[in-house]
Tab-separated table of C-alpha atoms in Angstrom:
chain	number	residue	atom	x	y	z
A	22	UNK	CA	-8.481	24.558	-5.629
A	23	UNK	CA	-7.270	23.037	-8.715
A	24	UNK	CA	-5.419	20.004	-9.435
A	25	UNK	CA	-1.626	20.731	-9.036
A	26	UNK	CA	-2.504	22.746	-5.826
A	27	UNK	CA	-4.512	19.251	-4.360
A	28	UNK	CA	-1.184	17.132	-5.686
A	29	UNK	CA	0.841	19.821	-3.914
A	30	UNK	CA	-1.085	20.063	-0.723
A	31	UNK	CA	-1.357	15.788	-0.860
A	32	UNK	CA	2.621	15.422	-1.053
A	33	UNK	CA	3.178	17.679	1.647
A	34	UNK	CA	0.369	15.876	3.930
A	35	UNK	CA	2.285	12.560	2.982
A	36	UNK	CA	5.611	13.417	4.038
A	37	UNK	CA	4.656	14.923	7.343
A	38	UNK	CA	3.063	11.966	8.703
A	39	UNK	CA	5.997	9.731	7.000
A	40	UNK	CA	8.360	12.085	8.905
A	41	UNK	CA	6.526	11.238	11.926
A	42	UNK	CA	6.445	7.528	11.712
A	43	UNK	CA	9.591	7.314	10.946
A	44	UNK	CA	10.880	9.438	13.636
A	45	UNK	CA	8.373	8.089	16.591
A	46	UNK	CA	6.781	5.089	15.695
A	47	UNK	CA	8.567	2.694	13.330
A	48	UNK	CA	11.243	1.442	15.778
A	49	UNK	CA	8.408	0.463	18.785
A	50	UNK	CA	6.411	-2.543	18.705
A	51	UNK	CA	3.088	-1.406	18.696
A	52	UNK	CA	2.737	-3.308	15.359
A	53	UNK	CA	-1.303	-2.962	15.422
A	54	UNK	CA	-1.186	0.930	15.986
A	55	UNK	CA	1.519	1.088	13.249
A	56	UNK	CA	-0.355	-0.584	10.687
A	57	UNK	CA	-3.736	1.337	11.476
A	58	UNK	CA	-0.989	5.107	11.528
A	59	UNK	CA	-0.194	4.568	8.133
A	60	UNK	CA	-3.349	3.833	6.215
A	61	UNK	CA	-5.521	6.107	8.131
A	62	UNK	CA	-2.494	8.639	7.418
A	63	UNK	CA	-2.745	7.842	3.473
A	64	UNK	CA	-6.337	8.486	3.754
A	65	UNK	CA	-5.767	11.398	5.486
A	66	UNK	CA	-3.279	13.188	3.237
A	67	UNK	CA	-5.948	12.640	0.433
A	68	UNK	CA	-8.956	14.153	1.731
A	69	UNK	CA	-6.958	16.791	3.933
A	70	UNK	CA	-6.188	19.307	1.056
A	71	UNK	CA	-10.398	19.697	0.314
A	72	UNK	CA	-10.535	20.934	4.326
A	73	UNK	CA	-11.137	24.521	3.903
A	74	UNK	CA	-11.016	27.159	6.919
A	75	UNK	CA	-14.293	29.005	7.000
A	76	UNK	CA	-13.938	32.585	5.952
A	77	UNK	CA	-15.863	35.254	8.604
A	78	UNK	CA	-19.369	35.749	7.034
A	79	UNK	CA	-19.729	39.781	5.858
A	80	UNK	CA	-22.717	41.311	4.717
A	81	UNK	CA	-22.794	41.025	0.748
A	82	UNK	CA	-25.008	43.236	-0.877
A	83	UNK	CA	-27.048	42.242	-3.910
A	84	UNK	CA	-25.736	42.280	-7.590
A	85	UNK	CA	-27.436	43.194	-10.303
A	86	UNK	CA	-26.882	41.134	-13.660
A	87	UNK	CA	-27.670	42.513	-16.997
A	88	UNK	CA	-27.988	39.988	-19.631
A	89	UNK	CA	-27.426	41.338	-23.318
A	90	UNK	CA	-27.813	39.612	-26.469
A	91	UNK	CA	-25.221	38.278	-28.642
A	92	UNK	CA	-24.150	39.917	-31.228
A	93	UNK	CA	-22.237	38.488	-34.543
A	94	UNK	CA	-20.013	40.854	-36.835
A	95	UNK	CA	-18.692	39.594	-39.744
A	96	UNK	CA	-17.319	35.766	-40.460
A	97	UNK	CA	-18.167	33.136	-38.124
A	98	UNK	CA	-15.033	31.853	-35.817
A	99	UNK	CA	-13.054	29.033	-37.859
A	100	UNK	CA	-12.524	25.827	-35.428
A	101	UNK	CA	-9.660	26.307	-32.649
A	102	UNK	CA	-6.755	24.043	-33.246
A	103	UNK	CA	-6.134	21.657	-30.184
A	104	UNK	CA	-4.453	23.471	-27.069
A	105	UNK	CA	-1.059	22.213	-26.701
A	106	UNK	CA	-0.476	24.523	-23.357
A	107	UNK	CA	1.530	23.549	-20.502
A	108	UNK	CA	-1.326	22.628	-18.559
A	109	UNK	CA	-2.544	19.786	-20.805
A	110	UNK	CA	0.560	18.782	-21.953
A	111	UNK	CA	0.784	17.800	-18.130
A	112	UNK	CA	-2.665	15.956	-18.190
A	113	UNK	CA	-1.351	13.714	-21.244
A	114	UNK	CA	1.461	13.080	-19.062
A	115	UNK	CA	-0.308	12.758	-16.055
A	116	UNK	CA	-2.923	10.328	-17.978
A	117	UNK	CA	-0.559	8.369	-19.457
A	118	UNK	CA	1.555	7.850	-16.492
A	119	UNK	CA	-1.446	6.369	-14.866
A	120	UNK	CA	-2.577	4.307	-17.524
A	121	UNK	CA	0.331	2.554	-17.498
A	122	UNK	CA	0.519	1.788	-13.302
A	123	UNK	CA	-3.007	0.741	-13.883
A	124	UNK	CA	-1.707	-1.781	-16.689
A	125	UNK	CA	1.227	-2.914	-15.062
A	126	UNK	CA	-1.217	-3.343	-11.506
A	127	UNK	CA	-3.657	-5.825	-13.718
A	128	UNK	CA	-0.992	-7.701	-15.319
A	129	UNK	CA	0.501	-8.803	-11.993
A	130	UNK	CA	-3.259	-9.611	-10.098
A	131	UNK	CA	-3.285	-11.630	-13.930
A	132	UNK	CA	-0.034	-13.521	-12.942
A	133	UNK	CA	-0.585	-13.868	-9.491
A	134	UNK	CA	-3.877	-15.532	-10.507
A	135	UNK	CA	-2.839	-17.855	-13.159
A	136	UNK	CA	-0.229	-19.421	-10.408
A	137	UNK	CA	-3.057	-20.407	-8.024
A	138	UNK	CA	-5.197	-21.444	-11.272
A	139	UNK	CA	-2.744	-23.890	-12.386
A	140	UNK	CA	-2.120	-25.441	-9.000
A	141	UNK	CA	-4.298	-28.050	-6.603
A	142	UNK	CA	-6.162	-26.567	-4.662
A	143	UNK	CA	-7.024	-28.119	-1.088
A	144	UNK	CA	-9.525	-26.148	0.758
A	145	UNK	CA	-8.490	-25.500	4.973
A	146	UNK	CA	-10.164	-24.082	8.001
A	147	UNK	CA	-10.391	-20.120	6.856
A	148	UNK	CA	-7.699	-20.513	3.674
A	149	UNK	CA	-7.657	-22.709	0.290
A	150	UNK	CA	-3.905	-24.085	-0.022
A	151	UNK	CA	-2.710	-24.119	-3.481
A	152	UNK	CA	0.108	-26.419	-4.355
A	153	UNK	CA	2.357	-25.917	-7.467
A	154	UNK	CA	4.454	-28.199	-9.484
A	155	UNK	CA	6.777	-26.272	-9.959
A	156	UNK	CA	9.652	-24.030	-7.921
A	157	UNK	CA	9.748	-20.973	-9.817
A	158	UNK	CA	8.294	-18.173	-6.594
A	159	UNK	CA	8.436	-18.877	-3.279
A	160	UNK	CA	6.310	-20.095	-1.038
A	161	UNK	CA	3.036	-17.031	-0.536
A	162	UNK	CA	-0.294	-16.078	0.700
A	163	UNK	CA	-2.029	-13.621	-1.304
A	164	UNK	CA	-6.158	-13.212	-0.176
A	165	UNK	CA	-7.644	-15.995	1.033
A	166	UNK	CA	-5.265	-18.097	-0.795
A	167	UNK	CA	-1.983	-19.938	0.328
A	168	UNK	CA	0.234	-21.216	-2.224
A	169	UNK	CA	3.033	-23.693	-1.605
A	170	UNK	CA	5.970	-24.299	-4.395
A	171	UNK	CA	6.787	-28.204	-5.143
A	172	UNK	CA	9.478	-28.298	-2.359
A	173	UNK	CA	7.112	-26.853	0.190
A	174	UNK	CA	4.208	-28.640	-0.501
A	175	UNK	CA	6.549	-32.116	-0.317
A	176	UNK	CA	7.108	-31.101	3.311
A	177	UNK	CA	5.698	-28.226	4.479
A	178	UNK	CA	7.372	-25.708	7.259
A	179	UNK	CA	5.336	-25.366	10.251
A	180	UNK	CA	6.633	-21.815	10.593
A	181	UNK	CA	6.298	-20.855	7.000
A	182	UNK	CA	2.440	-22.035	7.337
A	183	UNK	CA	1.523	-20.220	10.742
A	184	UNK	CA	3.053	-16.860	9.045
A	185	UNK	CA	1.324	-17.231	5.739
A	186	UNK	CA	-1.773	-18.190	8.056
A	187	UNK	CA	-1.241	-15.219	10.208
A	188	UNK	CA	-1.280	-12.831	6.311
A	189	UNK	CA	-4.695	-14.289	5.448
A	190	UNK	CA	-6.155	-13.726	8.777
A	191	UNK	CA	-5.155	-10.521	9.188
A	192	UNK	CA	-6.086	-9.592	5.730
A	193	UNK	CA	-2.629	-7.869	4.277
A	194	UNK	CA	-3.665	-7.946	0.846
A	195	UNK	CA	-6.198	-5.615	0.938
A	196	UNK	CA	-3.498	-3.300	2.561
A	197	UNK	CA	-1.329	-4.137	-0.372
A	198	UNK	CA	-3.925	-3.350	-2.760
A	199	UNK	CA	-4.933	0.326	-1.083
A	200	UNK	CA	-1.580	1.118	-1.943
A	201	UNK	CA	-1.248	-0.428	-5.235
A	202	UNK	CA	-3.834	1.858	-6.189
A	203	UNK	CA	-2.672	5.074	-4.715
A	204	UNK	CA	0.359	4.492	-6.279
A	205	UNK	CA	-1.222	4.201	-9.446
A	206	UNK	CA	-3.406	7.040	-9.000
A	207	UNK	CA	-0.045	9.120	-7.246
A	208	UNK	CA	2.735	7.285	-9.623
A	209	UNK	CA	5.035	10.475	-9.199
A	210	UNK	CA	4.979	10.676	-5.851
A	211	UNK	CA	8.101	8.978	-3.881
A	212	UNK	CA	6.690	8.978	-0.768
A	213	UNK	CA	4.281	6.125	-1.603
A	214	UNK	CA	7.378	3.877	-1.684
A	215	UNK	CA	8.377	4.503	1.617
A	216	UNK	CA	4.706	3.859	2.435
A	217	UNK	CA	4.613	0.687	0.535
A	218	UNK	CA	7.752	-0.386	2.349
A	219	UNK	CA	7.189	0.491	5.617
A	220	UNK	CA	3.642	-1.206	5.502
A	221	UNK	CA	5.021	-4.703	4.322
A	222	UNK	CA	7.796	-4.338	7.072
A	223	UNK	CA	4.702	-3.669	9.618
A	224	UNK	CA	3.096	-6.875	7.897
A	225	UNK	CA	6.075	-9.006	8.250
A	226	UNK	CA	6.251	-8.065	11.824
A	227	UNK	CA	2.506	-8.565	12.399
A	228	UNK	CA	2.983	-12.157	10.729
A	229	UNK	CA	5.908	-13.114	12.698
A	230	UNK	CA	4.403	-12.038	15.969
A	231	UNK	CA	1.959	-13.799	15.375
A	232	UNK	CA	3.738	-17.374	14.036
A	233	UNK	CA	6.182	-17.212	16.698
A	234	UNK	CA	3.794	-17.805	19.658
A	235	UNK	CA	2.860	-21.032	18.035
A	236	UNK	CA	6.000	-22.801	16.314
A	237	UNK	CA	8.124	-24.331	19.303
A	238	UNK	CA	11.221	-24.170	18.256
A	239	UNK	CA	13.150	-21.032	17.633
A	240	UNK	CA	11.422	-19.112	15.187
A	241	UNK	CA	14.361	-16.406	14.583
A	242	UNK	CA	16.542	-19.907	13.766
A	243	UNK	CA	13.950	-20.814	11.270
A	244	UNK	CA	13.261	-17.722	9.397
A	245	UNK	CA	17.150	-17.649	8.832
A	246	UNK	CA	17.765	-20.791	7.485
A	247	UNK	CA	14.401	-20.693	5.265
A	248	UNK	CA	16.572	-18.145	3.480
A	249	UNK	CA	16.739	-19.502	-0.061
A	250	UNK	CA	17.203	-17.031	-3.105
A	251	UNK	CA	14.018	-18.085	-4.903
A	252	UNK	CA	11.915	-14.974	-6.807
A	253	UNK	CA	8.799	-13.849	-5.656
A	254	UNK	CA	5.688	-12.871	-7.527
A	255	UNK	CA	4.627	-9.208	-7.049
A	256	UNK	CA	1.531	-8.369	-5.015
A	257	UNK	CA	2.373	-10.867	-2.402
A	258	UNK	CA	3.360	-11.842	0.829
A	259	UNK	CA	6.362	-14.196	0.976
A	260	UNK	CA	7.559	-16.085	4.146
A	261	UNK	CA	11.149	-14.467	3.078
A	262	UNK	CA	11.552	-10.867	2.210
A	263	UNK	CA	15.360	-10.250	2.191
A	264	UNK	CA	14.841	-6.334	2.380
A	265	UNK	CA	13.097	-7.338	6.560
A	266	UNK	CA	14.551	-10.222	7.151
A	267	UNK	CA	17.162	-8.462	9.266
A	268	UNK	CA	14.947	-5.964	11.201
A	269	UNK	CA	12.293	-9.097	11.563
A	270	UNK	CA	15.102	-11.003	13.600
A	271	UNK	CA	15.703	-7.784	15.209
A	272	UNK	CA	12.039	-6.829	16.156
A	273	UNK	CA	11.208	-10.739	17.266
A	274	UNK	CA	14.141	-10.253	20.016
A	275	UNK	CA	13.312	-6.546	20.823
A	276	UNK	CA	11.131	-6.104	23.974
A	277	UNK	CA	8.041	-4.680	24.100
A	278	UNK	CA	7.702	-0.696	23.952
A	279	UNK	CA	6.610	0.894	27.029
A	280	UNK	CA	2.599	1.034	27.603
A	281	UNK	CA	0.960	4.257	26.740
A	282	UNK	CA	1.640	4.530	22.429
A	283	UNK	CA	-1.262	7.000	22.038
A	284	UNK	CA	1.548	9.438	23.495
A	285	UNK	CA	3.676	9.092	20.432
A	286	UNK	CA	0.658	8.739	18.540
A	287	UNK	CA	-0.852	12.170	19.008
A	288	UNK	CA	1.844	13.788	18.064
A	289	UNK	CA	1.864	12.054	14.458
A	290	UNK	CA	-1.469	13.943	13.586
A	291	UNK	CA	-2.113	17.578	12.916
């Protein structure tokens, strides 16, 4: 199997068990099982495509091999020029493209940690909160780290902390990292973005599930009004994601899904 049939076989892996999730899972609240779907799923399209189905054994009967010397007639062969064919023309691409994912994956991790360099740092029970002078990103968790702009750290929200909390304990980043890389190492593949989506909406759920048990007051009433347009560094988790926040109000007043999700779950695997 060469390389275009594996990216082939990959993409086609990918969008089958996206076309499941979407269809059976993503609307339910079996937050847990939907997290675990779609990164054993992006595993699975990737090693998938090396499964081979083992061929019926037949007798094979010996071959003889004849070596014979080589033999040189006239002038030696001048040096090839380099190959421009189609198929390495398509590596250089390929290369380049990620190359450049790669760069653009380091600079942010580089901006993400010169924010919590610059600000104090106050170690906590499981988390170090950072506090920054400053308002430029919201509010964020990003590994074990919990970073609070100037107007947040003046007067923290308990429902902003207990969701950020809820991302460090649960260990999102390492999710968002999995597919940082994959989409680095798949750049031209679309599908990863639905994948990267639908895993921070899973997160945001996860986080708000979470937070809500333990804020008394509403917690829909709070996410709303937390609302402010402020940018957010890449690679992490923000209290406020305005492409969720509707289907987070949604989800936090949707009942539970019915008991039994390994139902709809067997049917998202070949």
């Amino acid at each position: 199997m060469n390389a275009i049939d594996y990216f082939l076989r990959s993409t086609l892996y990918l969008l089958l068990f996206a076309g499941c999730y979407q269809l059976l899972l993503r609307r339910t609240t079996y937050f847990d099982l939907n997290r675990a779907y779609l990164l054993l799923s992006l595993f699975a399209s990737l090693l998938l495509p090396f499964a081979s189905i083992p061929e019926s054994a037949g007798e094979t009967l010996p071959t003889g091999v004849i070596t014979l010397p080589s033999i040189t007639v006239g002038r030696q062969p001048q040096p090839m020029a380099f190959d421009w064919s189609v198929p390495v023309m398509l590596w250089i691409v390929y290369g380049a493209g990620t190359l450049v994912m790669l760069l653009r994956l380091a600079w942010r991790l580089r901006a993400v940690h010169q924010l919590i360099r610059h600000g104090s740092a106050q170690p906590q029970g499981g988390y170090v909160l950072i506090r920054l002078a400053h308002n430029q990103v919201a509010s964020f968790s990003f590994g074990r780290y919990l970073v609070l702009n100037r107007t947040d750290a003046d007067n923290p929200p308990a429902a902003l902390l207990r969701h950020e909390e809820a991302h460090i304990r649960q260990r999102h980043t390492i999710d968002v990292l999995i597919l940082e890389i994959a989409q680095a190492v798949f750049w031209f593949n679309p599908t990863l973005l639905y994948y990267k989506r639908a895993l921070q909406e899973v997160h945001e759920f996860l986080a708000d599930k979470a937070a809500a048990g333990q804020v008394n007051t509403s917690y829909a009433h709070q996410l709303v009004s937390y609302a402010l347009d402020a940018p957010v560094a890449a690679l992490t988790t923000p209290f406020i994601s305005f492409s969720t926040l509707k289907q987070r109000v949604i989800m936090l007043q949707k009942p539970a899904s019915p008991a039994g999700p390994c139902s709809a779950m067997r049917w998202c695997f070949p």
